[in-house]
Coordinates of C-alpha atoms in Angstrom, one line a residue:
M52 CA -6.8 -39.6 -39.2
G53 CA -3.4 -37.9 -38.9
Q54 CA -4.9 -34.9 -37.2
K55 CA -6.7 -37.1 -34.7
G56 CA -3.5 -38.9 -33.8
W57 CA -1.7 -35.6 -33.3
V58 CA -4.5 -34.5 -30.9
W59 CA -4.5 -37.6 -28.8
R60 CA -0.8 -38.1 -28.5
P61 CA -0.1 -35.2 -26.1
Q62 CA -3.0 -36.4 -23.9
Q63 CA -1.7 -39.9 -23.7
L64 CA 1.8 -38.6 -22.9
W65 CA 0.4 -36.4 -20.1
L66 CA -1.6 -39.3 -18.6
W67 CA 1.6 -41.5 -18.6
A68 CA 3.6 -38.7 -17.1
L69 CA 1.0 -38.1 -14.4
G70 CA 0.9 -41.8 -13.6
A71 CA 4.6 -42.2 -13.6
V72 CA 5.0 -39.3 -11.1
A73 CA 2.4 -40.8 -8.8
A74 CA 4.0 -44.2 -9.0
V75 CA 7.5 -42.8 -8.2
C76 CA 6.1 -40.9 -5.2
C77 CA 4.3 -44.0 -4.0
L78 CA 7.5 -46.1 -4.2
A79 CA 9.6 -43.4 -2.5
T80 CA 7.0 -43.2 0.3
I81 CA 7.2 -46.9 0.9
L82 CA 11.0 -46.8 0.9
V83 CA 11.2 -43.9 3.3
F84 CA 8.6 -45.2 5.8
A85 CA 9.4 -48.9 5.6
P86 CA 8.1 -51.0 7.2
G87 CA 5.7 -48.3 8.4
Y88 CA 6.2 -45.9 11.3
L89 CA 4.7 -47.3 14.5
S90 CA 3.7 -45.6 17.7
P91 CA 2.6 -47.5 20.9
D92 CA -0.9 -47.5 19.5
S93 CA 0.3 -48.9 16.2
L94 CA 2.3 -51.6 17.9
D95 CA -0.7 -52.5 20.0
Q96 CA -2.8 -53.0 16.9
L97 CA 0.1 -55.0 15.3
R98 CA 0.1 -57.4 18.2
Q99 CA -3.6 -57.8 17.8
A100 CA -3.2 -58.3 14.0
E101 CA -0.6 -61.0 14.6
G102 CA -2.7 -62.7 17.3
K103 CA -0.2 -61.9 20.1
L104 CA -2.9 -59.9 22.0
P105 CA -6.7 -60.4 22.0
L106 CA -8.7 -58.2 19.7
T107 CA -10.1 -55.2 21.6
D108 CA -12.2 -52.2 20.7
W109 CA -9.8 -49.7 22.4
H110 CA -8.5 -49.1 18.9
P111 CA -10.7 -49.8 15.8
P112 CA -10.8 -53.6 15.4
V113 CA -11.4 -53.2 11.6
L114 CA -7.9 -51.8 11.2
S115 CA -6.3 -54.8 13.0
L116 CA -8.4 -57.2 11.0
V117 CA -7.4 -55.6 7.7
W118 CA -3.8 -55.8 8.8
R119 CA -4.2 -59.4 9.9
A120 CA -5.6 -60.2 6.4
L121 CA -2.7 -58.4 4.7
I122 CA -0.2 -60.3 6.8
A123 CA -1.9 -63.6 6.0
V124 CA -1.7 -62.9 2.3
T125 CA 1.8 -61.3 2.1
G126 CA 3.6 -62.5 5.2
S127 CA 4.9 -59.0 5.8
I128 CA 3.8 -56.3 8.3
A129 CA 4.9 -53.7 5.7
S130 CA 1.9 -54.6 3.6
M131 CA -0.1 -52.1 5.6
L132 CA 2.3 -49.4 4.6
V133 CA 2.0 -50.4 1.0
L134 CA -1.8 -50.3 1.2
Q135 CA -1.7 -46.8 2.8
S136 CA 0.7 -45.5 0.2
V137 CA -1.1 -46.9 -2.8
L138 CA -4.5 -45.6 -1.5
F139 CA -3.1 -42.2 -0.8
W140 CA -1.2 -41.7 -4.1
G141 CA -3.8 -43.5 -6.1
A142 CA -6.5 -41.1 -4.8
L143 CA -4.3 -38.1 -5.5
W144 CA -3.6 -39.4 -9.0
V145 CA -7.3 -39.8 -9.7
L146 CA -8.0 -36.3 -8.4
A147 CA -5.1 -34.9 -10.5
R148 CA -6.4 -36.5 -13.7
C149 CA -10.0 -35.3 -13.1
V150 CA -8.8 -31.8 -12.3
G151 CA -6.7 -31.7 -15.4
A152 CA -9.6 -33.0 -17.5
L153 CA -12.1 -30.6 -16.1
T154 CA -9.9 -27.5 -16.3
G155 CA -7.5 -28.2 -19.1
S156 CA -4.6 -27.3 -16.7
R157 CA -1.8 -29.8 -16.7
A158 CA 0.1 -27.7 -14.2
G159 CA -2.9 -27.8 -12.0
S160 CA -3.1 -31.6 -12.1
F161 CA 0.6 -31.9 -11.2
A162 CA 0.0 -29.4 -8.3
V163 CA -2.7 -31.8 -7.0
L164 CA -0.1 -34.5 -6.9
G165 CA 2.4 -32.1 -5.3
L166 CA 0.1 -31.8 -2.2
G167 CA 1.3 -35.2 -1.2
L168 CA 4.9 -33.8 -0.8
T169 CA 4.0 -30.9 1.4
P170 CA 5.5 -31.4 4.9
F171 CA 2.1 -31.2 6.8
V172 CA 0.8 -34.0 4.6
L173 CA 3.8 -36.2 4.0
T174 CA 4.6 -36.3 7.8
F175 CA 2.1 -39.0 8.5
V176 CA 1.6 -40.8 5.2
G177 CA 3.4 -43.9 6.3
V178 CA 2.4 -43.9 10.0
V179 CA -0.1 -46.7 10.8
W180 CA -2.7 -44.7 12.6
K181 CA -6.5 -44.7 12.5
D182 CA -6.3 -40.9 11.9
V183 CA -4.3 -41.6 8.8
H184 CA -6.7 -44.3 7.6
T185 CA -9.6 -42.0 8.1
A186 CA -8.0 -39.2 6.1
F187 CA -7.0 -41.4 3.2
A188 CA -10.5 -43.1 3.1
L189 CA -12.1 -39.7 2.9
L190 CA -9.6 -38.6 0.3
A191 CA -10.4 -41.7 -1.8
A192 CA -14.2 -40.9 -1.5
C193 CA -13.4 -37.4 -2.8
A194 CA -11.5 -39.0 -5.8
V195 CA -14.6 -41.1 -6.5
A196 CA -16.8 -37.9 -6.4
F197 CA -14.4 -36.2 -8.9
T198 CA -14.6 -39.1 -11.2
G199 CA -18.4 -38.6 -11.2
L200 CA -17.9 -35.0 -12.0
R201 CA -15.6 -35.8 -14.9
L202 CA -17.9 -38.5 -16.3
R203 CA -21.3 -37.0 -15.4
D204 CA -22.2 -35.8 -18.9
G205 CA -20.7 -38.8 -20.7
D206 CA -20.3 -42.4 -19.6
L207 CA -22.0 -41.7 -16.2
R208 CA -25.4 -41.7 -17.9
R209 CA -25.2 -45.4 -17.7
P210 CA -26.9 -46.3 -14.4
A211 CA -24.6 -49.3 -13.6
L212 CA -21.5 -47.0 -13.7
R213 CA -23.2 -44.4 -11.6
W214 CA -24.4 -46.7 -8.9
G215 CA -21.0 -48.6 -9.0
L216 CA -19.2 -45.3 -8.2
L217 CA -21.7 -44.6 -5.4
G218 CA -21.0 -48.0 -3.9
L219 CA -17.3 -47.5 -4.0
G220 CA -17.6 -44.1 -2.5
V221 CA -19.8 -45.2 0.4
L222 CA -17.5 -48.1 1.2
F223 CA -14.6 -45.6 1.6
L224 CA -16.8 -43.3 3.8
A225 CA -18.0 -46.3 5.9
Y226 CA -14.4 -47.4 6.5
A227 CA -13.5 -43.8 7.5
M228 CA -16.2 -43.9 10.2
L229 CA -15.4 -47.5 11.3
V230 CA -11.7 -46.6 12.0
R231 CA -12.7 -43.3 13.8
K232 CA -16.2 -42.8 15.1
N233 CA -16.0 -39.0 15.1
A234 CA -15.2 -39.1 11.4
F235 CA -19.0 -39.0 11.0
F236 CA -18.8 -35.2 11.2
A237 CA -16.3 -35.1 8.3
A238 CA -17.9 -37.9 6.2
I239 CA -21.4 -36.5 5.8
P240 CA -20.3 -33.4 3.8
V241 CA -18.2 -35.6 1.6
F242 CA -21.2 -38.0 1.2
V243 CA -23.3 -35.0 0.0
M244 CA -20.5 -34.0 -2.4
L245 CA -20.5 -37.6 -3.7
V246 CA -24.2 -37.7 -4.4
L247 CA -24.2 -34.2 -6.0
A248 CA -21.3 -35.2 -8.2
L249 CA -23.1 -38.3 -9.5
W250 CA -26.5 -36.6 -9.9
R251 CA -27.0 -33.0 -11.0
A252 CA -30.3 -32.7 -9.1
P253 CA -30.9 -35.8 -7.1
G254 CA -34.5 -36.3 -6.0
R255 CA -35.9 -37.5 -2.7
R256 CA -35.8 -41.1 -3.7
T257 CA -32.2 -40.8 -4.8
W258 CA -31.2 -39.3 -1.5
V259 CA -33.1 -42.0 0.5
T260 CA -31.5 -44.8 -1.6
C261 CA -28.0 -43.3 -1.3
T262 CA -28.3 -42.8 2.4
A263 CA -29.6 -46.3 2.9
A264 CA -26.5 -47.5 1.0
L265 CA -24.2 -45.6 3.3
V266 CA -26.0 -46.9 6.4
A267 CA -25.8 -50.4 5.2
A268 CA -22.1 -50.1 4.3
L269 CA -21.5 -48.9 7.9
V270 CA -23.8 -51.2 9.9
V271 CA -23.2 -54.5 8.1
P272 CA -19.4 -54.7 8.7
A273 CA -19.7 -53.3 12.2
A274 CA -22.3 -56.0 13.0
A275 CA -20.1 -58.7 11.4
I276 CA -17.1 -57.7 13.4
S277 CA -19.1 -57.7 16.6
L278 CA -20.6 -61.1 15.9
F279 CA -17.7 -63.0 14.4
A280 CA -14.5 -61.3 15.6
R281 CA -15.9 -60.5 19.1
P282 CA -13.5 -57.7 20.1
L283 CA -13.1 -57.3 23.9
E284 CA -15.0 -54.3 25.2
T285 CA -12.7 -51.9 26.9
K286 CA -15.1 -49.0 27.7
Q287 CA -12.8 -46.5 26.2
G288 CA -15.5 -43.8 26.3
A289 CA -14.9 -43.5 30.0
Q290 CA -11.4 -42.1 29.3
I291 CA -12.9 -38.8 28.2
M292 CA -15.1 -38.7 31.3
L293 CA -12.1 -39.4 33.5
D294 CA -10.3 -36.4 32.0
D295 CA -13.3 -34.2 32.8
L296 CA -13.6 -35.5 36.4
V297 CA -10.0 -35.0 37.4
H298 CA -9.7 -31.6 35.8
V299 CA -13.1 -30.1 36.5
L300 CA -13.7 -31.2 40.1
R301 CA -11.7 -30.0 43.0
V302 CA -9.7 -32.5 45.0
D303 CA -11.9 -32.1 48.0
E304 CA -14.9 -32.8 45.8
L305 CA -13.3 -36.0 44.5
R306 CA -12.6 -37.1 48.1
S307 CA -16.3 -37.0 48.8
A308 CA -17.3 -38.6 45.5
D309 CA -20.0 -41.2 45.7
V310 CA -17.9 -44.1 44.3
S311 CA -16.0 -47.0 45.8
P312 CA -13.1 -46.1 48.1
D313 CA -10.6 -47.6 45.7
L314 CA -11.8 -45.6 42.8
R315 CA -12.1 -42.5 44.9
D316 CA -8.5 -42.8 46.0
R317 CA -7.3 -43.3 42.4
L318 CA -9.3 -40.3 41.2
V319 CA -7.8 -38.1 43.9
S320 CA -4.3 -39.3 43.2
A321 CA -4.9 -38.7 39.4
A322 CA -6.1 -35.2 40.0
E323 CA -3.1 -34.4 42.2
E324 CA -0.6 -36.0 39.8
C325 CA -2.0 -34.2 36.8
R326 CA -1.6 -30.9 38.5
R327 CA 1.9 -31.8 39.6
V328 CA 3.1 -32.7 36.1
G329 CA 1.0 -30.1 34.3
A330 CA -1.0 -32.7 32.3
L331 CA -4.0 -30.9 30.8
S332 CA -5.4 -34.0 29.2
D333 CA -4.9 -37.8 28.7
A334 CA -5.2 -38.4 32.4
Y335 CA -5.7 -42.1 31.9
W336 CA -2.2 -42.5 30.6
A337 CA -0.5 -39.6 32.3
C338 CA -1.8 -39.6 35.9
Y339 CA -4.2 -42.5 36.6
A340 CA -3.3 -45.6 38.5
R341 CA -4.7 -48.1 35.9
P342 CA -6.0 -51.4 37.3
A343 CA -5.3 -54.7 35.5
D344 CA -8.7 -54.6 33.6
G345 CA -8.2 -51.0 32.5
L346 CA -11.5 -49.0 32.5
R347 CA -13.8 -52.0 32.3
G348 CA -14.3 -52.3 36.0
D349 CA -14.4 -48.5 36.7
S350 CA -16.4 -47.4 33.7
G351 CA -19.8 -47.8 35.3
E352 CA -19.0 -45.7 38.4
I353 CA -17.0 -43.1 36.3
T354 CA -20.0 -42.7 34.0
S355 CA -22.5 -42.3 36.9
L356 CA -20.2 -39.8 38.7
W357 CA -19.7 -37.8 35.5
L358 CA -23.4 -37.6 34.8
G359 CA -24.1 -36.5 38.4
E360 CA -21.3 -34.0 38.7
M361 CA -21.0 -32.3 35.3
S362 CA -24.6 -31.0 35.5
G363 CA -23.6 -29.0 38.6
H364 CA -20.2 -27.9 37.2
V365 CA -21.3 -26.6 33.8
P366 CA -19.2 -23.4 33.9
Q367 CA -16.1 -25.3 35.0
Y368 CA -16.7 -28.0 32.4
V369 CA -17.1 -25.5 29.6
Q370 CA -14.0 -23.6 30.7
Y371 CA -11.9 -26.8 30.8
R372 CA -13.0 -28.0 27.4
L373 CA -12.4 -24.6 25.8
R374 CA -9.0 -24.5 27.4
L375 CA -8.1 -27.9 26.0
F376 CA -9.5 -27.0 22.6
A377 CA -7.5 -23.8 22.6
S378 CA -4.4 -25.9 23.1
L379 CA -5.3 -28.0 20.1
L380 CA -5.7 -24.9 18.0
F381 CA -2.7 -22.8 19.2
E382 CA -0.3 -25.3 20.8
T383 CA -0.8 -28.2 18.4
G384 CA 1.9 -30.8 19.1
Y385 CA 3.2 -34.1 17.9
V386 CA 3.6 -32.9 14.3
Y387 CA 5.9 -35.8 13.4
K388 CA 6.1 -39.4 14.4
A389 CA 9.8 -40.3 14.5
G390 CA 10.2 -43.8 13.2
I391 CA 9.2 -46.8 15.3
T392 CA 8.7 -46.7 19.1
R393 CA 11.1 -49.1 20.8
N394 CA 9.4 -52.5 21.1
D395 CA 9.8 -56.2 22.0
L396 CA 8.7 -57.3 18.5
G397 CA 12.1 -56.6 16.8
V398 CA 10.5 -54.1 14.4
E399 CA 12.8 -51.3 13.4
V400 CA 13.0 -48.6 10.7
A401 CA 14.5 -50.1 7.6
H402 CA 16.3 -47.0 6.4
P403 CA 17.3 -44.8 9.4
R404 CA 19.0 -42.1 7.3
L405 CA 15.9 -41.6 5.2
E406 CA 13.9 -41.3 8.4
D407 CA 16.4 -38.7 9.6
T408 CA 16.0 -36.8 6.3
L409 CA 12.2 -36.9 6.5
G410 CA 12.4 -35.7 10.2
T411 CA 14.7 -32.8 9.2
Y412 CA 12.3 -31.8 6.4
V413 CA 9.2 -31.9 8.5
G414 CA 10.8 -30.5 11.6
G415 CA 12.5 -27.7 9.8
M416 CA 9.3 -26.6 8.1
A417 CA 7.5 -26.8 11.4
R418 CA 10.0 -24.4 12.9
D419 CA 10.1 -22.0 9.8
L420 CA 6.3 -22.1 9.1
P421 CA 4.7 -23.2 12.3
W422 CA 1.2 -22.0 11.3
L423 CA 1.1 -24.9 8.8
F424 CA 1.0 -27.2 11.7
R425 CA -1.5 -25.3 13.9
G426 CA -5.1 -26.2 14.3
W427 CA -6.2 -22.5 14.2
F428 CA -4.9 -22.1 10.7
W429 CA -6.7 -25.0 9.1
L430 CA -9.9 -24.2 11.0
A431 CA -9.7 -20.7 9.7
V432 CA -9.1 -22.0 6.1
A433 CA -12.0 -24.5 6.5
L434 CA -14.4 -21.7 7.6
V435 CA -13.4 -19.5 4.7
L436 CA -13.9 -22.4 2.2
A437 CA -17.2 -23.2 3.7
V438 CA -18.5 -19.7 3.5
R439 CA -16.8 -18.4 0.4
P440 CA -16.2 -21.3 -1.9
G441 CA -16.2 -19.1 -5.0
T442 CA -18.5 -19.5 -8.0
G443 CA -16.2 -21.5 -10.3
L444 CA -16.2 -25.0 -11.5
F445 CA -15.3 -26.5 -8.1
S446 CA -17.5 -24.3 -5.8
M447 CA -19.5 -27.3 -4.6
P448 CA -16.5 -29.6 -3.8
V449 CA -14.7 -26.6 -2.2
R450 CA -17.6 -25.9 0.1
A451 CA -18.0 -29.6 1.0
L452 CA -14.3 -29.9 1.9
G453 CA -14.5 -26.7 4.0
I454 CA -17.5 -27.9 5.9
S455 CA -16.1 -31.4 6.4
S456 CA -12.8 -30.0 7.8
A457 CA -14.5 -27.4 10.1
A458 CA -17.0 -30.0 11.4
Y459 CA -14.2 -32.5 12.1
V460 CA -12.1 -30.0 14.1
L461 CA -15.1 -28.6 16.0
G462 CA -16.3 -32.1 16.7
Y463 CA -13.3 -32.6 18.9
L464 CA -14.4 -29.9 21.4
P465 CA -16.2 -32.3 23.8
I466 CA -14.2 -35.4 23.2
M467 CA -10.6 -34.4 22.6
P468 CA -8.2 -36.7 24.5
A469 CA -5.0 -34.8 23.5
T470 CA -3.7 -31.9 21.4
D471 CA -1.9 -33.9 18.6
F472 CA -1.6 -32.7 15.0
R473 CA -3.0 -36.0 13.8
Y474 CA -6.4 -34.7 14.9
I475 CA -6.0 -32.0 12.3
Y476 CA -4.6 -34.2 9.6
W477 CA -7.7 -34.6 7.5
P478 CA -8.5 -30.9 7.7
A479 CA -4.9 -30.1 6.6
I480 CA -5.3 -32.4 3.5
A481 CA -8.8 -31.3 2.7
C482 CA -8.2 -27.6 3.1
S483 CA -5.0 -27.6 1.1
L484 CA -6.9 -29.4 -1.7
G485 CA -9.8 -27.0 -1.4
L486 CA -7.5 -24.0 -1.7
L487 CA -6.0 -25.4 -4.8
L488 CA -9.4 -26.2 -6.3
L489 CA -10.6 -22.7 -5.5
R490 CA -7.6 -21.3 -7.5
L491 CA -7.9 -23.7 -10.4
G492 CA -11.7 -23.3 -10.7
R493 CA -11.7 -19.6 -10.7
G494 CA -13.2 -18.1 -13.9
T495 CA -14.6 -21.5 -15.1
A496 CA -18.0 -23.0 -14.9
A497 CA -19.4 -26.4 -15.3
P498 CA -20.1 -27.2 -19.0
P499 CA -23.7 -27.7 -20.1
A500 CA -24.9 -31.3 -20.6
A501 CA -24.1 -32.4 -24.1
P502 CA -25.1 -35.8 -25.3
G503 CA -22.1 -37.8 -26.4
A504 CA -19.6 -35.2 -25.2
P505 CA -16.2 -36.8 -24.6
A506 CA -15.3 -37.0 -20.9
D507 CA -11.8 -35.5 -21.5
R508 CA -12.9 -32.7 -23.9
A509 CA -11.3 -30.0 -21.8
L510 CA -7.9 -31.7 -21.8
T511 CA -8.0 -32.4 -25.5
A512 CA -8.8 -28.8 -26.3
H513 CA -6.2 -27.4 -23.9
Q514 CA -8.7 -24.9 -22.5
P515 CA -11.3 -24.7 -19.7
A516 CA -14.3 -27.0 -19.9
D517 CA -16.8 -24.2 -20.4
A518 CA -14.9 -23.0 -23.5
G519 CA -14.5 -26.3 -25.3
G520 CA -15.5 -27.1 -28.8
H521 CA -19.2 -27.6 -29.8

């Protein structure tokens, strides 16, 4: 009995220490970012959450509805910041515990938590953006998958627990896709990782059932929001087509475009203004004379014009999109959101000096190590992880993270509206985690199935899982 107590005491101390570090980091994040850093997009969603503006689909309505529910329960707009911080640090804590249990490396588990303090990750943790919600939801799904890996040869043999973890994982994945449609490219590899973590060799029926669960988790809330919340349609997709038209077509071609005279004049003016100010993208906000109804009235003609003209300007279209994508990779901008944009809601940063400190940290690192904030670096890392994930314990998750990151970045090629670092945020998180897992899993292998084997055997034995006691 005494020997057993001596073995378990260090493990319990380690778990408490890991949890304490995660809790302190979470509280510090809330303090620094309070009440949440807000851009014009964030403020627009806040107004919708508070009912000061009608709900629209320009930004994901699910985010505004979640914020509305949080405000109704807590009475504070900072509740969204708390949710983001708890989800982020909670997911890292789960991943850290699972990595420590699977490898026996306590230093490695603390290194997983340390990822949250790196400048390219910490920069947006408290910014209320759909890109941040997507990244954290995907990270939480990864945490569920790693829980499955840790429990697969023990408690996970109970069907209820296995399917419960699958349900939780697909809910996170569905939310990621609801807040950002192009997250589909990143979510599918994570979904595959989730299923392979819960089942060693899933059969066709398992794949069909799991896929049906993911589709249901995505379609049901989307349909419910459309039916009951009825967000106003804004035709945001026409924004990308507008960029293509004013940057691909010549001004004289726009002057003869087969659209209404009013739209024709605005397209010509937008093209000329974009060239004058050097705006390579985001023409809707930078150069376009927006009518009162936004794109709703123009979307039909813009779509028809785009379909008719792009087929005859394929080389110019490809060149424009490649030029814009190169800017995302090599001239990645907006690496830090400084506090809260000036607004008429009376919302201000709670602790300006802490905001200045964070800005100095992120800005200084961006100047000293700029490649950490460049799209090309994380795309290169993603491709390496996808092609060479190693042969160790975490080879499958490492490959999934690499494919997810690469697919997410490359998926922006035809639809990218700007060149902001937030479009690289999930790849930065996923690839840094993948690199760490590649290092920690080197020289280890998944343990063979052993009936009744304790889930935390590796941690208790202080050695890699494949060398544990029999």
